[in-house]
mmCIF file of C-alpha atoms in Angstrom:
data_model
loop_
_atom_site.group_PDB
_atom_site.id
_atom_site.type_symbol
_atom_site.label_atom_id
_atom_site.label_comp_id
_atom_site.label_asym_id
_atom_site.label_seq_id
_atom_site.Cartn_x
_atom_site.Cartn_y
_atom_site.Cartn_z
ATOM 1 C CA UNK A 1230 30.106 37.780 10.781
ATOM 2 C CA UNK A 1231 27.343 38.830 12.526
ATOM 3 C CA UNK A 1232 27.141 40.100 16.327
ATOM 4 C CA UNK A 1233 25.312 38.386 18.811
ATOM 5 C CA UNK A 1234 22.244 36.701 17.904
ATOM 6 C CA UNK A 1235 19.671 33.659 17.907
ATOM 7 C CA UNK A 1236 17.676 32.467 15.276
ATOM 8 C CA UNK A 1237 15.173 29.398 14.998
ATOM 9 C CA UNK A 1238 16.255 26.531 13.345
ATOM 10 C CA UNK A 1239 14.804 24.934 10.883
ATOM 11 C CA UNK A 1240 14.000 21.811 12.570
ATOM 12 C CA UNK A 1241 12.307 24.810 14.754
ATOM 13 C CA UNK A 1242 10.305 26.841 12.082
ATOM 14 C CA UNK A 1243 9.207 23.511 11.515
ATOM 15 C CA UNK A 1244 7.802 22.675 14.613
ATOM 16 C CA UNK A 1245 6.284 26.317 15.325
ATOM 17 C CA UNK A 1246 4.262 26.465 12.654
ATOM 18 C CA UNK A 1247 2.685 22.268 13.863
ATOM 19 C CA UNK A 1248 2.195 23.446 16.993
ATOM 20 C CA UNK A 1249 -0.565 26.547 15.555
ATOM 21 C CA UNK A 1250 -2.481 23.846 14.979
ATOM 22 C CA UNK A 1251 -1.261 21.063 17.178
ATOM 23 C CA UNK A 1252 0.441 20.126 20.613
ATOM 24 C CA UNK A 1253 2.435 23.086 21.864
ATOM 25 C CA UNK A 1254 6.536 22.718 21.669
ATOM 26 C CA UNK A 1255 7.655 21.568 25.262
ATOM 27 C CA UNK A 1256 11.096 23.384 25.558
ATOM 28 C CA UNK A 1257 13.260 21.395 28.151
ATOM 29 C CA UNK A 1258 17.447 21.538 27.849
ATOM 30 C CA UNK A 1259 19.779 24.174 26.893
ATOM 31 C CA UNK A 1260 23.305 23.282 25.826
ATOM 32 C CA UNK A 1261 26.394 25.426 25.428
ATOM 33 C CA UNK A 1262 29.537 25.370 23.949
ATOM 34 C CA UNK A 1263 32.930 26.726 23.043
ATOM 35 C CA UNK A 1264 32.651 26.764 19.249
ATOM 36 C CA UNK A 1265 35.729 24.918 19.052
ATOM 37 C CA UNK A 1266 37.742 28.681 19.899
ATOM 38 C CA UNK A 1267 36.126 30.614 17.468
ATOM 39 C CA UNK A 1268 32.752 32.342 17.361
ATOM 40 C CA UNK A 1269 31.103 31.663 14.005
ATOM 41 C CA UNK A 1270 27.064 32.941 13.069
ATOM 42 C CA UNK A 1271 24.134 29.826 14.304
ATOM 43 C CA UNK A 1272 22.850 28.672 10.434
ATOM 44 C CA UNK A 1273 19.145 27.736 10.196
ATOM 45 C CA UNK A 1274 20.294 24.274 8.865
ATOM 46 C CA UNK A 1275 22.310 23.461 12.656
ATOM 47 C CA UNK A 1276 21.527 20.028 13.891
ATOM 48 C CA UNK A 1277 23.778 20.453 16.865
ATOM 49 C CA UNK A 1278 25.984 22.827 18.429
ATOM 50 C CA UNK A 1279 29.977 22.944 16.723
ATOM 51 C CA UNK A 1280 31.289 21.820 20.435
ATOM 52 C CA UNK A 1281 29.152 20.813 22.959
ATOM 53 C CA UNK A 1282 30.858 20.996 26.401
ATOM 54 C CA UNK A 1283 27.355 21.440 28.629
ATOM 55 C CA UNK A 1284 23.913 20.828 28.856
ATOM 56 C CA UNK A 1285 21.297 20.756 31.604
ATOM 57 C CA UNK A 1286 17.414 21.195 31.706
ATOM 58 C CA UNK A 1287 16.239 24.697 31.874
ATOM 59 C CA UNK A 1288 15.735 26.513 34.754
ATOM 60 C CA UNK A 1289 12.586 28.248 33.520
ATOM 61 C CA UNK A 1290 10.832 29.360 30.565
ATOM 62 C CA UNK A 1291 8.712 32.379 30.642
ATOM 63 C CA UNK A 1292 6.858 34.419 27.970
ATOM 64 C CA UNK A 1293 7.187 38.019 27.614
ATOM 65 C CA UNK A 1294 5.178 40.892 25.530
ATOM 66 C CA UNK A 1295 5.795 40.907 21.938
ATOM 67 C CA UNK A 1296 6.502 36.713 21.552
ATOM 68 C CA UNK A 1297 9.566 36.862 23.264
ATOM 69 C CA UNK A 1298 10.347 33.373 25.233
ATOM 70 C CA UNK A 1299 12.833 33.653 27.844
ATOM 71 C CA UNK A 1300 14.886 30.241 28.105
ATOM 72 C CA UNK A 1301 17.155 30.013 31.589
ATOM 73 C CA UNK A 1302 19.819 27.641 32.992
ATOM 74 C CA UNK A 1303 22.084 27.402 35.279
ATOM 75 C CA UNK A 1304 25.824 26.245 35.072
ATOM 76 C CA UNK A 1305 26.669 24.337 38.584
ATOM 77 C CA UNK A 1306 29.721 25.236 40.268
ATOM 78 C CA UNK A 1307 31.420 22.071 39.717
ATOM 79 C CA UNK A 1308 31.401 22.033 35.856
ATOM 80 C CA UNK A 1309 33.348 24.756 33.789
ATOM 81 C CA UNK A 1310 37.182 25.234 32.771
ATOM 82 C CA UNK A 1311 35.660 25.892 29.381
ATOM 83 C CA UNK A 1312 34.622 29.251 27.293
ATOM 84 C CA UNK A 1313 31.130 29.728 26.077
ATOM 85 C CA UNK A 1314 30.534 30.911 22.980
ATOM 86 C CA UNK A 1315 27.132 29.280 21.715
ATOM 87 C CA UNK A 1316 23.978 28.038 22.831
ATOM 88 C CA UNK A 1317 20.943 26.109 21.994
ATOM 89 C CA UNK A 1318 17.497 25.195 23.426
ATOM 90 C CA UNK A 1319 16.419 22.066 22.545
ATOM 91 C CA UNK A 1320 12.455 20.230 23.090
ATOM 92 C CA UNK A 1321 11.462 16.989 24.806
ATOM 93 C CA UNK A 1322 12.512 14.902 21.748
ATOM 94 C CA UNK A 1323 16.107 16.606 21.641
ATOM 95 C CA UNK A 1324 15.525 18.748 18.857
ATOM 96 C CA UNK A 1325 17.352 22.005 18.622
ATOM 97 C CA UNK A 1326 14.524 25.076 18.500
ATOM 98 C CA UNK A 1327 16.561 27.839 18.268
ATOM 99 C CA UNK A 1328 20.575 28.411 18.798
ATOM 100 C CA UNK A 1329 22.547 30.989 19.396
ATOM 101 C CA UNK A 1330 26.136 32.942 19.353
ATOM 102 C CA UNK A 1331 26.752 34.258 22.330
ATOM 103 C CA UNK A 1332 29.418 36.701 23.510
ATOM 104 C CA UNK A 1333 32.760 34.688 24.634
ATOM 105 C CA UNK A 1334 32.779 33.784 28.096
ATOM 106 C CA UNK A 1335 35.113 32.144 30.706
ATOM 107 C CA UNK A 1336 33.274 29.424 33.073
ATOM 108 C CA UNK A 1337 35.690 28.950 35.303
ATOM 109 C CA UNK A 1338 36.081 25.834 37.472
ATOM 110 C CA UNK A 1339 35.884 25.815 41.412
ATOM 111 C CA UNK A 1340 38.757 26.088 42.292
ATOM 112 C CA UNK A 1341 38.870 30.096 40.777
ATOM 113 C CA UNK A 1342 36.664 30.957 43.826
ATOM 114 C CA UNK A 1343 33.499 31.653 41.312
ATOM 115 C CA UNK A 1344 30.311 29.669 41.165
ATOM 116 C CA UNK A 1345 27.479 29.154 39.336
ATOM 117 C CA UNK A 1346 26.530 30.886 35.784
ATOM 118 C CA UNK A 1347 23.235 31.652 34.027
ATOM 119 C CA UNK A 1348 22.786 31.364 30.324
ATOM 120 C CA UNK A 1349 19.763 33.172 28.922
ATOM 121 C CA UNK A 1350 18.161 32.566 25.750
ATOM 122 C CA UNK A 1351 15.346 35.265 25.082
ATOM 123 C CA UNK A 1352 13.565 34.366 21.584
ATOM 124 C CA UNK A 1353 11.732 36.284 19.827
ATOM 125 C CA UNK A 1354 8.731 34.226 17.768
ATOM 126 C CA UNK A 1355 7.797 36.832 15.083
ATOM 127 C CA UNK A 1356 8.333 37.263 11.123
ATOM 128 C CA UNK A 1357 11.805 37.911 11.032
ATOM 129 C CA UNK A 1358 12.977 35.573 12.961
ATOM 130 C CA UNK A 1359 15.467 37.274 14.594
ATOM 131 C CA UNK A 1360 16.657 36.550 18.727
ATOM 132 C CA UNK A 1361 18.989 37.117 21.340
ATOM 133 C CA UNK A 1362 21.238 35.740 23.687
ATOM 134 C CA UNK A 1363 22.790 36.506 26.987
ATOM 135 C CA UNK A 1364 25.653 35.328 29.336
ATOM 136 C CA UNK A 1365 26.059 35.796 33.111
#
């Protein structure tokens, strides 16, 4: 198994390579999950994450040198009880772009005292394909 990493789907690749040449990819909800309790490696081929148990539209999405995308969003307060373990960005028509595995990750609930969390995604658009992932 692989460590920590992102990669584009291939829904994604897809959709990249239209929008050279056509309208630009509108990036708009992140999701996250627990994996169902195990951390596994994203596949190219992922339609959806292995457990959903979040998602919310992104904070922001910013560009950085060297086609790296930076995807963030926040966790509210009052959601959580739940480990993260993967993540996804998905466009305005629900399609998952790129996904990721993500180290493990208690979001706690409310009651613990702690608040809010930030995912971030940062995606690297290049050859290789390869991409990175971060938890708060």
């Amino acid at each position: 198994m692989a460590d920590y990493r992102t990669i584009i789907t291939a829904v994604g690749q897809t959709k990249l390579a239209a929008a050279i040449l056509g309208p630009a990819i509108v990036l708009e909800t992140m999701a996250v999950g627990d994996a169902d309790g195990v951390g596994y490696d994203p596949d190219e081929a992922q339609l959806a994450l292995v457990n959903q148990v979040y998602s919310g539209t992104l904070d922001s999405v910013e560009t950085e040198a060297g086609g790296i995308i930076v995807c963030e969003m926040t966790i509210p307060a009052d959601q959580g009880g739940w480990h993260v373990r993967e993540a996804c960005v998905k466009d305005d028509d629900g399609d998952i772009i790129a996904i990721c595995r993500i180290a493990d990750r208690y979001k706690p609930l409310p009651a613990s005292g702690r608040t809010e969390r930030r995912v971030h995604m940062h995606c690297r658009v290049c050859t290789d394909r390869r991409l990175g992932g971060a938890f708060e």
